[in-house]
XYZ file of C-alpha atoms in Angstrom:
612
model
C -2.756 -69.889 -24.227
C -5.226 -68.259 -27.430
C -3.599 -65.316 -26.284
C -0.454 -66.399 -25.810
C -0.475 -68.214 -29.130
C -1.740 -65.336 -30.669
C 1.150 -63.072 -29.464
C 3.497 -65.832 -30.790
C 2.453 -66.247 -34.126
C 2.529 -62.015 -34.457
C 5.895 -62.291 -34.115
C 6.764 -64.807 -36.127
C 7.614 -62.410 -39.024
C 10.191 -61.205 -36.704
C 11.036 -64.147 -35.623
C 11.754 -65.931 -38.532
C 14.402 -63.390 -39.659
C 16.729 -63.599 -35.893
C 16.130 -67.427 -36.683
C 17.359 -66.841 -40.005
C 20.677 -65.036 -38.608
C 21.297 -67.703 -36.348
C 20.612 -70.661 -38.541
C 22.554 -68.865 -41.781
C 25.857 -67.422 -41.739
C 24.882 -64.852 -43.759
C 21.917 -64.097 -42.260
C 23.442 -63.712 -38.698
C 26.685 -60.986 -40.328
C 23.359 -58.618 -41.924
C 22.111 -58.229 -38.549
C 25.225 -58.969 -36.338
C 28.519 -57.397 -38.729
C 27.723 -55.245 -42.025
C 28.729 -56.919 -45.097
C 31.419 -55.199 -47.341
C 30.014 -55.946 -50.569
C 32.807 -56.797 -52.798
C 33.370 -55.300 -56.211
C 32.742 -58.028 -58.901
C 36.228 -56.380 -60.974
C 38.268 -57.873 -57.683
C 37.361 -61.238 -59.038
C 38.449 -61.089 -62.361
C 41.754 -59.138 -61.279
C 44.999 -60.245 -62.133
C 48.697 -59.355 -60.614
C 50.441 -57.433 -63.871
C 52.594 -60.017 -66.315
C 55.822 -58.900 -66.628
C 56.102 -57.848 -69.878
C 53.011 -55.081 -68.800
C 54.011 -52.240 -66.564
C 51.798 -50.646 -63.402
C 51.649 -47.303 -65.361
C 49.667 -49.200 -68.396
C 47.218 -50.017 -65.525
C 46.945 -46.459 -62.909
C 46.012 -45.402 -66.701
C 42.936 -47.388 -67.120
C 43.905 -50.217 -68.920
C 41.873 -53.101 -68.046
C 43.824 -56.290 -67.128
C 43.952 -58.841 -69.362
C 41.450 -61.451 -68.990
C 42.436 -65.167 -68.016
C 39.191 -67.207 -69.420
C 40.524 -70.765 -68.412
C 41.184 -69.544 -64.828
C 38.114 -67.406 -64.792
C 36.281 -71.258 -65.476
C 38.135 -72.777 -62.902
C 37.330 -71.058 -60.259
C 33.345 -71.248 -61.216
C 34.057 -74.489 -60.927
C 35.489 -74.642 -57.787
C 33.442 -72.449 -56.599
C 30.323 -74.692 -57.770
C 31.799 -77.833 -55.707
C 32.252 -74.913 -52.515
C 29.651 -76.666 -50.306
C 29.470 -73.364 -48.590
C 28.516 -71.255 -50.927
C 25.780 -73.961 -52.524
C 24.889 -73.735 -48.809
C 24.525 -69.498 -48.344
C 23.198 -69.481 -52.119
C 20.418 -72.315 -50.772
C 19.512 -70.187 -47.891
C 19.318 -67.014 -49.568
C 16.533 -68.855 -51.342
C 14.764 -69.490 -48.311
C 14.707 -66.582 -47.397
C 13.718 -64.569 -50.768
C 10.751 -67.534 -50.873
C 9.969 -66.512 -47.073
C 9.979 -62.773 -48.140
C 7.078 -63.388 -51.203
C 5.139 -65.574 -48.855
C 5.814 -62.878 -45.280
C 2.414 -61.128 -47.031
C 0.409 -63.811 -47.433
C 1.289 -65.269 -43.346
C 0.423 -62.281 -41.911
C -2.585 -61.871 -43.946
C -4.167 -65.355 -43.379
C -2.748 -64.621 -39.637
C -5.488 -61.641 -39.545
C -7.756 -63.537 -41.143
C -7.916 -65.430 -38.544
C -8.121 -63.496 -35.341
C -10.789 -61.298 -36.922
C -12.788 -64.623 -37.742
C -11.793 -64.718 -34.024
C -12.937 -61.931 -32.536
C -16.700 -62.078 -35.001
C -17.304 -65.525 -33.467
C -16.576 -64.862 -29.926
C -18.469 -61.678 -30.025
C -21.203 -63.415 -31.400
C -20.948 -66.735 -29.607
C -23.494 -66.652 -25.720
C -20.742 -67.835 -23.985
C -17.990 -65.510 -24.289
C -20.227 -62.302 -25.448
C -20.226 -60.775 -22.268
C -16.203 -60.371 -22.169
C -16.659 -58.418 -25.841
C -14.745 -55.280 -24.383
C -11.790 -57.175 -23.560
C -11.921 -59.401 -26.703
C -12.170 -56.516 -29.282
C -9.070 -54.170 -27.790
C -7.447 -57.838 -27.983
C -7.998 -58.091 -30.980
C -8.438 -55.142 -33.352
C -4.605 -54.042 -31.163
C -3.132 -57.362 -33.194
C -5.094 -56.536 -36.046
C -3.973 -52.977 -36.219
C 0.188 -54.174 -35.374
C -0.401 -56.397 -38.678
C -1.595 -53.319 -40.912
C 1.350 -50.801 -40.139
C 3.792 -54.029 -41.101
C 2.340 -53.124 -44.300
C 1.090 -49.245 -44.192
C 3.437 -46.379 -42.884
C 3.825 -44.971 -39.657
C 3.546 -41.664 -41.438
C 0.295 -42.641 -42.309
C -1.040 -41.926 -38.879
C 1.835 -39.684 -37.550
C 2.091 -36.985 -39.803
C -1.120 -36.081 -39.402
C -1.622 -36.112 -35.199
C 1.767 -34.280 -35.382
C 0.063 -31.636 -37.524
C -2.361 -30.698 -35.313
C -0.001 -31.515 -32.141
C 2.757 -30.214 -32.437
C 1.724 -26.543 -34.036
C -1.574 -26.639 -30.748
C -0.195 -28.046 -27.915
C 3.222 -29.000 -27.591
C 4.881 -25.612 -29.236
C 2.518 -23.577 -27.058
C 3.458 -25.833 -23.854
C 6.992 -25.044 -24.344
C 7.047 -22.088 -25.098
C 5.851 -21.449 -21.089
C 8.258 -20.942 -18.986
C 8.594 -24.286 -16.454
C 7.777 -22.706 -13.547
C 4.331 -22.115 -15.426
C 4.216 -25.959 -16.716
C 4.542 -27.289 -13.218
C 2.175 -24.965 -11.282
C -0.654 -25.947 -13.730
C 0.631 -29.714 -13.707
C -0.032 -29.233 -9.561
C -3.293 -27.875 -10.103
C -4.450 -30.575 -12.278
C -3.305 -32.492 -10.043
C -4.499 -31.002 -7.078
C -8.363 -31.220 -9.082
C -8.510 -34.621 -9.660
C -7.266 -35.838 -6.038
C -9.665 -32.917 -4.350
C -12.597 -33.907 -6.697
C -12.187 -37.551 -6.118
C -12.429 -36.848 -2.880
C -15.283 -34.650 -2.607
C -17.053 -35.257 -5.580
C -18.524 -38.571 -5.535
C -21.220 -39.933 -2.966
C -20.468 -41.115 0.621
C -20.654 -44.972 0.290
C -21.483 -46.759 4.236
C -19.809 -45.745 7.048
C -17.326 -43.365 5.146
C -17.950 -39.119 6.642
C -16.101 -36.074 4.232
C -14.038 -36.423 7.376
C -12.653 -39.802 6.624
C -11.889 -39.162 2.697
C -9.763 -35.508 3.879
C -7.624 -37.731 5.917
C -6.382 -39.891 3.390
C -6.036 -36.227 1.058
C -3.658 -35.222 4.071
C -2.119 -38.167 4.536
C -1.098 -38.300 0.786
C 0.677 -34.611 1.165
C 2.030 -35.941 4.348
C 3.956 -39.049 2.299
C 5.233 -37.256 -0.705
C 6.496 -34.348 2.229
C 8.484 -37.189 3.792
C 9.562 -38.623 0.734
C 10.995 -34.865 -0.049
C 12.290 -34.715 3.056
C 14.075 -37.989 2.905
C 15.145 -37.175 -1.037
C 19.044 -37.884 -1.464
C 19.431 -35.509 -3.629
C 16.285 -32.871 -3.211
C 18.443 -30.521 -6.153
C 17.305 -32.848 -8.704
C 14.009 -34.340 -8.191
C 12.388 -34.726 -11.591
C 9.109 -32.822 -10.360
C 7.661 -33.556 -13.644
C 7.962 -37.040 -13.315
C 6.379 -37.176 -9.811
C 3.151 -35.162 -10.683
C 2.452 -36.626 -13.468
C 2.679 -39.794 -11.838
C 0.767 -39.268 -8.857
C -1.240 -37.590 -11.697
C -2.227 -41.211 -12.976
C -2.616 -43.136 -10.172
C -5.719 -41.135 -9.150
C -6.951 -41.125 -12.776
C -6.670 -45.192 -13.102
C -7.987 -45.632 -9.627
C -10.931 -43.752 -11.305
C -11.286 -45.591 -14.208
C -10.687 -48.512 -12.385
C -13.262 -48.090 -9.708
C -15.731 -46.227 -11.098
C -16.073 -48.294 -14.801
C -16.992 -51.601 -15.316
C -14.969 -51.693 -18.054
C -11.447 -50.607 -16.444
C -11.802 -53.782 -13.963
C -12.907 -55.994 -16.702
C -9.696 -55.186 -18.848
C -7.290 -55.346 -15.884
C -9.313 -58.362 -14.590
C -8.902 -59.807 -18.326
C -4.719 -59.000 -17.879
C -4.052 -60.633 -14.542
C -6.024 -63.973 -15.930
C -3.714 -63.913 -18.628
C -0.671 -63.258 -16.788
C -1.727 -65.610 -14.396
C -2.764 -68.546 -16.708
C 0.810 -68.401 -17.928
C 2.532 -68.748 -14.905
C 0.611 -72.134 -13.773
C 1.872 -73.649 -16.956
C 5.208 -73.545 -14.765
C 3.379 -75.980 -12.675
C 3.495 -78.716 -15.778
C 6.745 -79.280 -14.776
C 7.002 -79.482 -11.566
C 3.789 -81.598 -11.398
C 6.081 -84.255 -13.684
C 8.991 -84.458 -10.806
C 6.597 -84.589 -7.524
C 2.724 -85.075 -7.989
C -0.805 -83.093 -7.929
C -0.600 -83.225 -3.794
C 2.067 -81.384 -2.786
C 0.969 -78.432 -5.683
C -2.452 -78.562 -4.211
C -0.485 -77.602 -1.237
C 1.363 -75.022 -3.078
C 4.785 -75.193 -1.810
C 6.932 -72.634 -2.376
C 10.077 -74.534 -3.159
C 7.718 -75.798 -6.065
C 5.723 -73.711 -7.082
C 6.742 -70.692 -7.037
C 10.335 -71.290 -8.242
C 9.046 -73.979 -10.660
C 7.171 -70.657 -12.044
C 10.079 -68.412 -12.266
C 12.246 -71.151 -13.847
C 9.898 -71.287 -16.365
C 9.419 -67.880 -16.932
C 12.842 -66.804 -16.725
C 13.178 -69.810 -19.352
C 10.422 -68.296 -21.581
C 11.864 -64.592 -21.414
C 15.157 -66.226 -22.156
C 13.717 -67.512 -25.252
C 11.781 -64.632 -26.673
C 14.717 -62.375 -26.697
C 16.401 -64.911 -28.923
C 13.200 -64.305 -31.759
C 13.354 -60.429 -30.546
C 10.174 -60.177 -29.015
C 11.315 -58.905 -25.988
C 13.483 -56.542 -27.988
C 10.197 -54.699 -29.277
C 8.225 -54.613 -26.234
C 11.335 -53.234 -24.246
C 11.656 -50.295 -27.538
C 8.015 -49.492 -27.398
C 7.733 -48.680 -23.690
C 11.028 -47.205 -23.282
C 9.577 -44.063 -25.545
C 5.624 -44.550 -24.239
C 7.403 -44.464 -20.949
C 9.728 -41.687 -22.076
C 6.950 -39.521 -23.108
C 4.399 -39.572 -20.584
C 6.742 -40.503 -17.306
C 10.439 -39.378 -18.953
C 12.129 -42.575 -17.094
C 14.367 -45.389 -19.091
C 13.107 -47.844 -20.957
C 14.413 -50.671 -18.304
C 12.406 -48.801 -16.004
C 9.256 -48.692 -17.406
C 9.741 -53.039 -18.234
C 9.867 -53.533 -15.155
C 7.584 -51.106 -13.289
C 4.656 -52.412 -15.874
C 5.341 -55.643 -15.709
C 5.377 -56.312 -11.956
C 1.712 -56.723 -11.304
C 1.659 -59.609 -13.981
C 4.830 -61.673 -13.461
C 5.950 -60.991 -10.340
C 8.937 -59.018 -8.942
C 11.688 -61.458 -9.509
C 10.911 -62.187 -13.431
C 10.412 -58.947 -14.025
C 13.643 -58.250 -12.934
C 14.571 -60.296 -15.321
C 12.547 -59.245 -18.480
C 15.326 -56.670 -18.894
C 18.548 -58.908 -17.706
C 21.140 -57.916 -20.473
C 20.673 -54.220 -18.635
C 20.374 -54.714 -15.291
C 23.977 -54.584 -15.216
C 24.071 -51.266 -17.358
C 21.455 -50.127 -14.523
C 21.878 -46.729 -12.651
C 21.520 -46.932 -8.576
C 18.305 -44.709 -9.378
C 17.202 -47.533 -12.001
C 18.178 -50.647 -9.556
C 16.423 -48.114 -6.944
C 13.167 -48.082 -9.273
C 13.289 -51.567 -10.256
C 12.938 -53.407 -6.553
C 10.559 -50.887 -5.490
C 8.353 -51.687 -8.685
C 8.394 -55.267 -7.638
C 7.486 -54.067 -3.408
C 4.703 -52.322 -4.460
C 2.503 -54.768 -5.967
C 1.752 -58.653 -5.835
C 1.638 -60.744 -9.416
C -0.446 -62.460 -11.064
C 0.368 -66.087 -9.596
C -0.818 -65.419 -6.272
C -4.039 -63.394 -7.568
C -6.198 -66.259 -7.161
C -4.542 -66.890 -3.806
C -5.600 -64.458 -2.423
C -8.444 -64.213 -3.558
C -9.343 -67.587 -2.124
C -8.811 -65.930 1.045
C -12.228 -63.439 0.935
C -10.165 -60.819 -0.728
C -12.202 -58.429 -3.542
C -10.701 -59.202 -7.089
C -11.163 -55.517 -7.592
C -8.928 -54.777 -4.927
C -6.293 -56.600 -5.469
C -6.323 -55.449 -9.232
C -6.814 -52.024 -8.431
C -4.250 -51.690 -5.997
C -1.690 -53.401 -8.357
C -2.133 -51.248 -11.165
C -2.497 -47.862 -9.500
C 1.271 -48.849 -7.578
C 2.681 -48.392 -11.029
C 2.895 -45.453 -11.544
C 3.641 -44.141 -7.682
C 6.210 -47.010 -7.512
C 7.929 -44.371 -10.604
C 7.314 -41.294 -8.938
C 7.891 -42.099 -5.273
C 11.295 -44.045 -6.776
C 12.481 -40.847 -7.996
C 11.493 -39.027 -5.031
C 13.411 -41.000 -2.838
C 16.847 -41.325 -4.981
C 16.527 -39.172 -8.166
C 18.123 -40.077 -11.255
C 21.905 -38.140 -11.167
C 23.150 -40.158 -14.491
C 22.379 -40.395 -17.888
C 20.469 -44.474 -18.173
C 21.423 -46.819 -21.425
C 17.613 -47.157 -22.028
C 16.481 -43.981 -21.971
C 14.402 -43.134 -24.585
C 15.908 -45.117 -27.633
C 16.532 -48.489 -26.462
C 19.760 -50.887 -28.615
C 19.544 -54.046 -28.741
C 22.005 -55.898 -26.275
C 22.039 -59.748 -25.349
C 25.017 -59.093 -23.169
C 28.663 -60.183 -23.192
C 28.374 -63.810 -22.106
C 25.416 -64.534 -25.298
C 28.101 -63.242 -27.828
C 30.675 -65.373 -26.739
C 28.867 -68.363 -26.791
C 24.602 -67.715 -28.631
C 22.054 -70.177 -28.691
C 21.484 -72.353 -31.830
C 18.481 -71.924 -32.150
C 15.342 -71.103 -30.062
C 14.903 -74.011 -28.227
C 19.244 -73.724 -27.147
C 18.078 -70.203 -25.922
C 15.375 -71.550 -23.683
C 17.293 -74.404 -22.260
C 20.311 -71.917 -21.426
C 17.417 -69.556 -19.605
C 16.270 -72.904 -17.488
C 19.894 -73.612 -16.907
C 19.597 -69.468 -15.617
C 16.748 -69.340 -14.024
C 17.711 -72.264 -11.990
C 20.726 -70.475 -10.821
C 18.432 -67.241 -9.585
C 16.032 -69.429 -8.010
C 18.649 -71.272 -5.803
C 19.640 -67.739 -5.082
C 16.159 -66.506 -3.924
C 15.609 -69.804 -2.235
C 18.631 -69.229 0.050
C 17.970 -65.434 0.847
C 14.259 -65.755 1.902
C 15.350 -69.116 4.042
C 18.008 -67.076 6.092
C 15.838 -63.883 6.293
C 12.989 -65.234 7.681
C 15.252 -67.039 10.209
C 17.180 -64.179 11.067
C 13.709 -62.151 11.776
C 12.391 -65.302 13.964
C 15.834 -64.930 15.538
C 15.279 -61.090 16.715
C 11.983 -62.432 17.805
C 12.888 -65.180 20.306
C 16.007 -62.583 21.291
C 12.906 -59.146 21.849
C 10.393 -62.502 23.740
C 13.298 -62.891 26.117
C 13.579 -59.601 26.934
C 10.211 -58.770 27.069
C 9.855 -60.743 29.944
C 12.322 -59.100 32.154
C 9.697 -56.411 32.011
C 6.267 -58.628 32.148
C 5.828 -58.574 28.696
C 4.966 -62.103 27.384
C 4.996 -61.821 23.678
C 7.266 -58.692 22.418
C 8.104 -58.844 18.739
C 9.027 -57.013 15.824
C 4.944 -57.409 14.937
C 3.643 -55.639 17.795
C 6.498 -53.029 17.775
C 6.122 -51.734 14.715
C 2.379 -52.226 15.064
C 2.637 -49.198 16.875
C 5.082 -47.304 15.077
C 2.592 -47.342 12.255
C -0.369 -46.141 14.218
C 0.173 -42.670 12.961
C 1.087 -43.698 9.738
C -2.629 -46.256 9.712
C -4.374 -42.544 10.854
C -3.117 -41.029 7.840
C -5.074 -43.555 5.866
C -8.750 -42.564 6.537
C -8.784 -45.672 9.356
C -11.887 -44.944 11.302
C -10.537 -44.178 14.760
C -11.800 -47.307 16.295
C -10.197 -50.098 14.266
C -6.415 -48.121 14.002
C -4.630 -50.373 16.097
C -6.025 -53.036 14.291
C -5.507 -52.523 10.749
C -1.762 -51.124 11.971
C -0.725 -54.604 13.638
C -2.108 -56.412 10.096
C 0.313 -53.287 8.359
C 3.059 -54.971 10.917
C 2.823 -58.621 9.945
C 2.565 -58.019 6.659
C 5.981 -56.174 6.448
C 7.641 -58.323 8.662
C 5.943 -62.061 7.624
C 4.621 -61.594 4.189
C 1.081 -60.441 3.312
C -0.440 -63.884 3.491
C -0.406 -64.040 6.782
C -1.424 -60.630 7.030
C -4.198 -61.464 4.491
C -4.903 -64.609 6.432
C -5.193 -62.418 9.712
C -7.454 -60.562 8.200
C -9.913 -63.180 7.135
C -9.669 -63.835 10.681
C -10.711 -60.267 12.079
C -13.923 -61.076 9.532
C -14.911 -64.130 10.696
C -14.799 -63.444 14.881
C -17.423 -61.723 16.773
C -16.081 -58.469 15.606
C -14.948 -57.628 12.352
C -13.656 -54.545 10.521
C -15.693 -52.143 9.342
C -16.209 -51.660 5.522
C -14.131 -48.892 5.286
C -11.346 -49.970 7.231
C -11.508 -53.781 5.348
C -11.488 -52.120 1.951
C -8.160 -49.995 3.107
C -6.287 -52.983 4.645
C -7.474 -54.982 1.335
C -5.160 -52.838 -0.274
C -2.885 -51.549 1.488
C -1.484 -55.245 1.940
C -1.226 -55.850 -1.718
C 2.337 -55.675 -2.002
C 5.296 -57.324 -1.351
C 7.327 -54.963 0.627
C 8.188 -57.819 3.110
C 11.692 -58.473 4.917
C 11.336 -61.923 3.061
C 11.038 -60.148 -0.442
C 13.863 -58.171 0.110
C 15.768 -61.531 -0.108
C 13.750 -62.736 -3.338
C 15.314 -58.845 -4.980
C 18.416 -59.004 -3.406
C 19.053 -62.454 -5.343
C 17.015 -62.322 -8.273
C 19.259 -59.131 -8.944
C 22.435 -59.947 -7.333
C 22.362 -63.063 -9.893
C 21.593 -61.156 -13.075
C 23.950 -58.102 -11.845
C 26.990 -59.402 -9.366
C 28.909 -57.028 -10.114
C 26.271 -54.326 -9.157
C 25.266 -56.579 -5.578
C 27.381 -54.058 -3.159
C 25.073 -51.159 -4.493
C 21.781 -53.523 -4.368
C 22.403 -54.794 -0.864
C 23.080 -50.697 0.294
C 19.626 -49.211 -1.478
C 17.451 -52.295 -0.737
C 16.316 -51.478 2.283
C 15.048 -47.902 1.342
C 13.808 -49.442 -1.970
C 11.647 -51.930 0.162
C 10.223 -48.865 2.494
C 9.340 -47.119 -0.446
C 7.362 -50.072 -2.558
C 5.805 -50.142 1.138
C 4.389 -46.673 1.211
C 3.534 -46.920 -2.443
C 1.148 -49.161 -1.291
C -0.295 -47.024 1.448
C -0.468 -44.681 -0.747
C -2.747 -46.387 -2.968
C -4.376 -47.551 0.016
C -5.252 -43.776 0.661
C -6.600 -43.314 -2.637
C -8.347 -45.862 -2.433
C -9.944 -44.171 0.753
C -10.636 -40.638 -1.009
C -13.365 -42.767 -3.470
C -15.180 -45.441 -0.575
């Protein structure tokens, strides 16, 4: 919660300006409608008198000034409450402008003192890497409110442009693409065969994982909706980043500590939504982890909080910076970047709400990537539940983070962009047409309106999940009845899909004797959910015939995602509520996005198989 407090305080200079723009009409005109200055002479201008000619005015003669009228006008203006209010607002804005350096300076001193204290104290010294990055990031943000960005950008550009960027783009596109593929092949084969073997792993198992990575890419390319439009630089960079993140997190302690702290921060924040739920129910109900109470309560709280952050201008700042970063790295839109990067921390439903004003304007490819990124990860709110089931936290965190670039690469390979996204490269701040007609009066009002909308989204999620899971149960009942005619007692979707997934599980590098058991876990995860699959995995590991260390690791990675039929209902419900006009498109591409998210998780498991 300290992190949230510092984040809120850091953006207070943005928030205060935004608050003034809504509290004070003059400020609002400055932020929304360009003000037109009225010349001072207009106030003193009078219509020509009968004895005067218009020609005399056109020749530049100064019109006569009625002193008595000026005095009356000034007295009337002093009696006007609106004028007095405007002067008071301007005075307060000027006071804030004078105090702003002291506010930010005090905040910087507080952050610096916290960093020194946290580094010195024994109880928090062990997390020095995370708290150092955290503290100095905000100190840098505060510093650059006073230091022009060109102080840093110009020296970097003076070196980067002539030595790297200009020579690189002088190369022909096929040459640049060839260099990218060679770098990707280098890191893939280096990861697979450059580290010592562990446990029961053999180099042949790692080779199968490498082969599976290429098989998945070939399958996605053949099924692409428009193969000629595939953005190969985005695909190559995404796969390269996935491999690099795996090396950073799995082979360095610093990487794992950073991502574990981020996941804990997101989980602790979402858990605050349970306090309100406990007020209406009880601690025992919350401890039972009811989906209706816990998950939906967290979603309503999070949507309300995000709406308030939009009002204060914080989310616009985040989206703008993510748009620039990912446009430079992977050439995707700002909305896509935010959703993909947020999915591992806050989940599939909440991540789409981060870009709520833009969902209705998203292209088909953007909607596909939004859903794919949600399907390919789990959220921080369920991380502790899976850790309690015996799944290593390192596996869960690494899988979710690796799936960020993987989901982007796979989605763009499956459904390339054909249009021009609104948020590509540059984000135009937009609160949506509904809020333009009825803007919130203050931050609390924005939070209240967000909570009301969160209730609508939670209702959509509840109904979609209920109906889809019931449909799966009905299909299983029908299959079981048909199976009895062939002497098969438990013919279900899980059983059928388990055999279908047998070759897919083979390409993950699972030892041959354990392929069928792992493939059935994947089927359970797809048909039911990942929680049920992890429960089965826990039972297998507690049995007399547990999985080997390699098979267990690959299984724990491959189950770490929301790609299942129940989540399909969540995605359709959330995006359909955010963009009712695009509900037909959302329903049409949802199944494709779920498959891509599932393959993204499998691909992450295969890469983990190269490193163990």
